[in-house]
Tab-separated table of C-alpha atoms in Angstrom:
chain	number	residue	atom	x	y	z
N	11	UNK	CA	-0.002	0.007	-0.005
N	12	UNK	CA	1.243	3.461	-0.821
N	13	UNK	CA	2.059	5.544	2.241
N	14	UNK	CA	1.909	9.319	2.454
N	15	UNK	CA	5.080	11.191	3.379
N	16	UNK	CA	5.350	12.160	7.021
N	17	UNK	CA	5.191	15.925	6.385
N	18	UNK	CA	3.444	16.027	3.003
N	19	UNK	CA	-0.163	15.643	4.082
N	20	UNK	CA	-2.636	13.161	2.656
N	21	UNK	CA	-3.729	13.274	-0.997
N	22	UNK	CA	-6.840	11.139	-1.417
N	23	UNK	CA	-9.298	10.901	-4.275
N	24	UNK	CA	-12.835	9.503	-4.323
N	25	UNK	CA	-15.274	9.040	-7.172
N	26	UNK	CA	-18.857	10.004	-6.331
N	27	UNK	CA	-20.171	9.701	-9.870
N	28	UNK	CA	-18.637	8.575	-13.173
N	29	UNK	CA	-21.516	8.391	-15.644
N	30	UNK	CA	-22.188	10.890	-18.408
N	31	UNK	CA	-25.308	12.443	-19.925
N	32	UNK	CA	-27.797	10.686	-17.637
N	33	UNK	CA	-27.693	8.773	-14.341
N	34	UNK	CA	-27.741	5.026	-14.739
N	35	UNK	CA	-31.111	3.310	-14.400
N	36	UNK	CA	-32.323	-0.254	-14.352
N	37	UNK	CA	-30.748	-3.414	-13.042
N	38	UNK	CA	-28.117	-3.477	-15.759
N	39	UNK	CA	-26.557	-0.133	-14.786
N	40	UNK	CA	-25.837	-0.386	-11.077
N	41	UNK	CA	-22.563	-2.237	-10.586
N	42	UNK	CA	-20.478	0.818	-11.555
N	43	UNK	CA	-22.720	3.284	-9.793
N	44	UNK	CA	-25.655	5.272	-11.145
N	45	UNK	CA	-24.457	8.839	-10.497
N	46	UNK	CA	-23.160	11.444	-12.939
N	47	UNK	CA	-19.800	13.195	-12.744
N	48	UNK	CA	-18.313	14.175	-9.409
N	49	UNK	CA	-14.765	13.552	-8.131
N	50	UNK	CA	-13.486	14.630	-4.718
N	51	UNK	CA	-9.840	15.267	-3.873
N	52	UNK	CA	-8.739	15.865	-0.296
N	53	UNK	CA	-5.248	17.314	-0.049
N	54	UNK	CA	-3.639	18.002	3.319
N	55	UNK	CA	-7.098	18.511	4.833
N	56	UNK	CA	-8.371	20.723	2.000
N	57	UNK	CA	-11.280	19.513	-0.145
N	58	UNK	CA	-11.502	20.036	-3.905
N	59	UNK	CA	-14.560	18.887	-5.872
N	60	UNK	CA	-14.657	18.500	-9.641
N	61	UNK	CA	-18.145	18.760	-11.156
N	62	UNK	CA	-21.530	18.715	-9.482
N	63	UNK	CA	-23.359	15.887	-11.163
N	64	UNK	CA	-25.762	13.774	-9.126
N	65	UNK	CA	-22.785	12.263	-7.295
N	66	UNK	CA	-22.326	15.502	-5.338
N	67	UNK	CA	-25.592	14.892	-3.470
N	68	UNK	CA	-24.202	11.969	-1.452
N	69	UNK	CA	-20.914	13.819	-0.983
N	70	UNK	CA	-22.818	16.778	0.435
N	71	UNK	CA	-24.661	14.554	2.890
N	72	UNK	CA	-21.348	13.112	4.080
N	73	UNK	CA	-19.861	16.590	4.461
N	74	UNK	CA	-22.889	17.793	6.412
N	75	UNK	CA	-22.687	14.778	8.731
N	76	UNK	CA	-19.005	15.383	9.476
N	77	UNK	CA	-19.524	19.128	9.932
N	78	UNK	CA	-17.183	20.065	7.078
N	79	UNK	CA	-16.315	23.752	6.926
N	80	UNK	CA	-16.114	24.144	3.157
N	81	UNK	CA	-14.725	23.134	-0.201
N	82	UNK	CA	-13.603	24.426	-3.566
N	83	UNK	CA	-15.838	23.312	-6.435
N	84	UNK	CA	-14.625	23.395	-10.055
N	85	UNK	CA	-16.818	22.897	-13.095
N	86	UNK	CA	-15.418	21.229	-16.184
N	87	UNK	CA	-18.438	22.887	-17.823
N	88	UNK	CA	-22.117	23.289	-17.046
N	89	UNK	CA	-23.989	20.815	-19.215
N	90	UNK	CA	-26.731	19.331	-17.058
N	91	UNK	CA	-25.019	16.050	-16.219
N	92	UNK	CA	-22.203	18.037	-14.600
N	93	UNK	CA	-24.341	20.407	-12.502
N	94	UNK	CA	-27.673	18.691	-11.876
N	95	UNK	CA	-26.716	17.882	-8.284
N	96	UNK	CA	-25.713	21.458	-7.357
N	97	UNK	CA	-29.099	22.619	-5.923
N	98	UNK	CA	-29.087	19.547	-3.658
N	99	UNK	CA	-25.565	19.997	-2.267
N	100	UNK	CA	-26.254	20.427	1.472
N	101	UNK	CA	-23.147	22.474	2.418
N	102	UNK	CA	-24.540	25.345	0.334
N	103	UNK	CA	-27.318	25.678	2.897
N	104	UNK	CA	-25.098	25.602	5.980
N	105	UNK	CA	-24.401	29.012	7.592
N	106	UNK	CA	-20.694	29.573	8.081
N	107	UNK	CA	-19.664	27.037	5.465
N	108	UNK	CA	-17.309	28.490	2.853
N	109	UNK	CA	-17.770	27.236	-0.713
N	110	UNK	CA	-15.974	28.582	-3.774
N	111	UNK	CA	-17.439	27.768	-7.178
N	112	UNK	CA	-15.161	28.151	-10.185
N	113	UNK	CA	-15.759	27.966	-13.945
N	114	UNK	CA	-13.520	28.782	-16.871
N	115	UNK	CA	-15.535	28.158	-20.003
N	116	UNK	CA	-17.682	31.293	-19.968
N	117	UNK	CA	-19.943	32.051	-22.908
N	118	UNK	CA	-20.908	35.520	-24.129
N	119	UNK	CA	-19.034	37.177	-21.267
N	120	UNK	CA	-21.160	35.621	-18.562
N	121	UNK	CA	-19.535	34.938	-15.200
N	122	UNK	CA	-19.656	31.816	-13.074
N	123	UNK	CA	-22.274	33.534	-10.856
N	124	UNK	CA	-24.356	34.424	-13.920
N	125	UNK	CA	-24.421	30.844	-15.118
N	126	UNK	CA	-25.396	29.367	-11.762
N	127	UNK	CA	-28.145	31.985	-11.389
N	128	UNK	CA	-29.426	31.251	-14.893
N	129	UNK	CA	-29.538	27.524	-14.094
N	130	UNK	CA	-31.327	27.842	-10.758
N	131	UNK	CA	-34.457	29.782	-11.719
N	132	UNK	CA	-38.168	29.426	-12.400
N	133	UNK	CA	-39.848	27.609	-14.005
N	134	UNK	CA	-37.133	24.948	-13.848
N	135	UNK	CA	-36.532	25.124	-10.094
N	136	UNK	CA	-38.551	26.667	-7.272
N	137	UNK	CA	-35.426	28.192	-5.687
N	138	UNK	CA	-32.548	30.453	-6.733
N	139	UNK	CA	-28.993	30.746	-5.378
N	140	UNK	CA	-30.309	33.452	-3.056
N	141	UNK	CA	-31.466	30.698	-0.674
N	142	UNK	CA	-27.898	29.547	-0.048
N	143	UNK	CA	-26.868	30.230	3.569
N	144	UNK	CA	-23.202	29.356	3.075
N	145	UNK	CA	-20.553	31.911	2.181
N	146	UNK	CA	-20.406	31.257	-1.573
N	147	UNK	CA	-17.599	32.799	-3.631
N	148	UNK	CA	-18.101	32.574	-7.408
N	149	UNK	CA	-14.883	32.669	-9.395
N	150	UNK	CA	-14.409	33.011	-13.174
N	151	UNK	CA	-11.170	32.230	-14.989
N	152	UNK	CA	-9.859	31.616	-18.492
N	153	UNK	CA	-8.616	28.232	-19.763
N	154	UNK	CA	-4.858	28.260	-19.391
N	155	UNK	CA	-4.943	30.179	-16.116
N	156	UNK	CA	-3.136	28.753	-13.095
N	157	UNK	CA	-5.207	28.446	-9.921
N	158	UNK	CA	-4.106	28.240	-6.287
N	159	UNK	CA	-7.067	27.289	-4.103
N	160	UNK	CA	-4.828	26.725	-1.089
N	161	UNK	CA	-1.164	27.317	-0.308
N	162	UNK	CA	0.843	24.442	-1.776
N	163	UNK	CA	-1.932	23.278	-4.131
N	164	UNK	CA	-1.439	24.306	-7.757
N	165	UNK	CA	-3.962	23.724	-10.520
N	166	UNK	CA	-3.141	24.058	-14.219
N	167	UNK	CA	-6.064	24.412	-16.625
N	168	UNK	CA	-6.533	23.910	-20.354
N	169	UNK	CA	-9.281	24.314	-22.933
N	170	UNK	CA	-10.944	21.100	-24.076
N	171	UNK	CA	-12.710	20.293	-27.334
N	172	UNK	CA	-16.393	20.176	-26.427
N	173	UNK	CA	-19.561	21.954	-27.635
N	174	UNK	CA	-20.035	25.173	-25.553
N	175	UNK	CA	-16.528	24.708	-24.143
N	176	UNK	CA	-14.986	22.734	-21.291
N	177	UNK	CA	-11.899	22.867	-19.079
N	178	UNK	CA	-9.433	20.187	-18.001
N	179	UNK	CA	-7.519	20.345	-14.687
N	180	UNK	CA	-4.113	19.208	-13.423
N	181	UNK	CA	-3.802	19.260	-9.619
N	182	UNK	CA	-0.297	19.252	-8.109
N	183	UNK	CA	0.843	19.043	-4.499
N	184	UNK	CA	4.335	18.094	-3.267
N	185	UNK	CA	5.234	16.239	-6.453
N	186	UNK	CA	1.975	14.342	-6.630
N	187	UNK	CA	-0.268	14.994	-9.639
N	188	UNK	CA	-3.863	14.121	-10.518
N	189	UNK	CA	-5.546	15.187	-13.757
N	190	UNK	CA	-9.284	15.502	-14.392
N	191	UNK	CA	-10.074	15.694	-18.111
N	192	UNK	CA	-13.603	14.967	-19.216
N	193	UNK	CA	-15.835	16.007	-22.107
N	194	UNK	CA	-13.232	16.377	-24.815
N	195	UNK	CA	-13.075	15.029	-28.358
N	196	UNK	CA	-9.895	13.857	-30.018
N	197	UNK	CA	-9.025	13.926	-33.693
N	198	UNK	CA	-8.152	10.396	-34.853
N	199	UNK	CA	-4.444	10.100	-35.514
N	200	UNK	CA	-3.624	13.345	-33.674
N	201	UNK	CA	-2.417	13.842	-30.121
N	202	UNK	CA	-4.127	16.641	-28.212
N	203	UNK	CA	-1.163	18.654	-26.878
N	204	UNK	CA	-3.315	20.365	-24.227
N	205	UNK	CA	-4.468	17.052	-22.757
N	206	UNK	CA	-0.992	15.583	-23.017
N	207	UNK	CA	0.334	18.514	-20.986
N	208	UNK	CA	-2.249	17.926	-18.265
N	209	UNK	CA	-1.394	14.210	-18.161
N	210	UNK	CA	2.411	14.527	-18.306
N	211	UNK	CA	3.957	12.286	-15.647
N	212	UNK	CA	0.764	12.279	-13.555
N	213	UNK	CA	0.131	9.750	-10.839
N	214	UNK	CA	-3.499	9.360	-11.882
N	215	UNK	CA	-5.596	10.682	-14.759
N	216	UNK	CA	-9.373	10.747	-15.256
N	217	UNK	CA	-10.292	10.794	-18.944
N	218	UNK	CA	-13.470	11.008	-21.006
N	219	UNK	CA	-13.927	7.521	-22.432
N	220	UNK	CA	-17.574	7.778	-23.473
N	221	UNK	CA	-17.046	5.883	-26.726
N	222	UNK	CA	-14.850	3.273	-28.339
N	223	UNK	CA	-12.665	4.036	-31.350
N	224	UNK	CA	-15.185	2.136	-33.471
N	225	UNK	CA	-18.023	4.422	-32.322
N	226	UNK	CA	-16.172	7.719	-32.848
N	227	UNK	CA	-17.198	8.248	-36.464
N	228	UNK	CA	-20.875	7.776	-35.607
N	229	UNK	CA	-20.671	10.339	-32.818
N	230	UNK	CA	-18.326	12.836	-34.466
N	231	UNK	CA	-18.930	16.332	-33.087
N	232	UNK	CA	-20.518	15.192	-29.825
N	233	UNK	CA	-17.430	16.274	-27.897
N	234	UNK	CA	-16.288	12.977	-26.376
N	235	UNK	CA	-13.388	10.566	-26.699
N	236	UNK	CA	-12.634	6.840	-26.469
N	237	UNK	CA	-10.997	4.508	-23.990
N	238	UNK	CA	-8.390	3.621	-26.609
N	239	UNK	CA	-7.407	7.293	-26.908
N	240	UNK	CA	-7.223	7.469	-23.120
N	241	UNK	CA	-4.735	4.613	-23.159
N	242	UNK	CA	-2.705	6.219	-25.949
N	243	UNK	CA	-2.531	9.523	-24.070
N	244	UNK	CA	-1.663	7.890	-20.745
N	245	UNK	CA	1.144	5.926	-22.375
N	246	UNK	CA	2.507	8.930	-24.258
N	247	UNK	CA	2.412	11.099	-21.124
N	248	UNK	CA	3.883	8.499	-18.794
N	249	UNK	CA	0.833	8.582	-16.524
N	250	UNK	CA	0.792	5.842	-13.913
N	251	UNK	CA	-2.951	5.190	-13.470
N	252	UNK	CA	-5.809	5.731	-15.923
N	253	UNK	CA	-9.442	5.995	-14.793
N	254	UNK	CA	-12.020	5.549	-17.551
N	255	UNK	CA	-14.706	8.171	-16.981
N	256	UNK	CA	-17.977	9.704	-18.267
N	257	UNK	CA	-19.515	6.425	-19.419
N	258	UNK	CA	-22.028	6.518	-22.271
N	259	UNK	CA	-25.551	6.574	-20.857
N	260	UNK	CA	-26.498	3.477	-22.880
N	261	UNK	CA	-23.524	1.440	-21.634
N	262	UNK	CA	-24.536	-1.329	-19.209
N	263	UNK	CA	-22.429	-3.008	-16.552
N	264	UNK	CA	-21.489	-5.974	-18.759
N	265	UNK	CA	-20.224	-3.662	-21.489
N	266	UNK	CA	-18.185	-1.596	-19.005
N	267	UNK	CA	-16.656	-4.764	-17.578
N	268	UNK	CA	-15.633	-5.869	-21.095
N	269	UNK	CA	-14.072	-2.449	-21.820
N	270	UNK	CA	-12.111	-2.639	-18.559
N	271	UNK	CA	-10.745	-6.075	-19.480
N	272	UNK	CA	-9.837	-4.942	-22.999
N	273	UNK	CA	-8.124	-1.808	-21.716
N	274	UNK	CA	-6.136	-3.727	-19.094
N	275	UNK	CA	-4.815	-6.034	-21.790
N	276	UNK	CA	-2.922	-3.058	-23.291
N	277	UNK	CA	-2.473	-0.796	-20.226
N	278	UNK	CA	-2.579	-2.863	-17.024
N	279	UNK	CA	-2.959	0.061	-14.599
N	280	UNK	CA	-6.431	1.085	-15.746
N	281	UNK	CA	-9.796	0.960	-14.019
N	282	UNK	CA	-13.346	1.859	-14.961
N	283	UNK	CA	-14.533	4.756	-12.823
N	284	UNK	CA	-17.332	3.861	-10.462
N	285	UNK	CA	-19.034	5.296	-7.416
N	286	UNK	CA	-16.951	4.638	-4.297
N	287	UNK	CA	-13.676	4.053	-6.119
N	288	UNK	CA	-10.912	5.582	-3.944
N	289	UNK	CA	-7.198	6.283	-4.266
N	290	UNK	CA	-4.396	7.589	-2.045
N	291	UNK	CA	-1.316	9.127	-3.628
N	292	UNK	CA	2.082	8.740	-1.980
N	293	UNK	CA	4.833	11.347	-1.995
N	294	UNK	CA	7.545	10.671	-4.580
N	295	UNK	CA	10.158	9.882	-1.923
N	296	UNK	CA	7.932	7.202	-0.429
N	297	UNK	CA	6.555	5.462	-3.515
N	298	UNK	CA	6.753	1.765	-2.973
N	299	UNK	CA	3.500	1.440	-4.938
N	300	UNK	CA	2.694	4.616	-6.786
N	301	UNK	CA	-1.087	4.612	-6.471
N	302	UNK	CA	-3.221	2.626	-4.133
N	303	UNK	CA	-6.769	2.213	-5.419
N	304	UNK	CA	-9.748	0.411	-3.953
N	305	UNK	CA	-13.473	0.375	-3.390
N	306	UNK	CA	-15.402	1.699	-0.413
């Protein structure tokens, strides 16, 4: 098992939702979890959350139960599957809780606050962000900007290829690196330099593997990639662990299990993202096993 350095602080990651477009439904879509995109990273006691799909609802309940004081939330973008859990995230309703919400794919000059306000309004919801009791700080940035949510935590960002825009993230702390890259489309035969930069030498990478290479032509322009491209990028970048992410809404458990087996045949350190999947990153000086992954 990987062990954190004595003075480096813990760096843990947990998947709260890995599906794309729609939550899973029916008996054939439960083994890998039913929730849409949400990944939590806790670094030296500081909590970062990437996307607010339905998975953030259970995360919010856990945070409320433990009396968590806050978190930094980052949107890859604001298509519904990535934000549908936001109005039901309990820490937003807790007085004294500090939540920052960041987005970097603004359209028509709108800010992060503008987009959240536009989403949470009648007749689609009976409440607006005005009901939040927490101290909410909305932050807007441009793809390519560097972010520092907490001293010692650095986040690089890059523009992704997706309708309406999307942003990929590379989180670094004491030599440990995790990348979150979802909702991006690759050009067959070309390497996306932006994604490669986010993946370079990372301990663990989350990548949009909605389709297979064989399906890409059918879904050209939808803004998603394949598990085969995820493997190619991870190998080219020297990433240690690949997490297949943002599963096609029609993909059942049996199909995901087959994809995992096929991917492992060419890149052994790969796993299909699923609710409850957890990792702990060790400091470089203490890497006996680079990434320790498991299920809750």
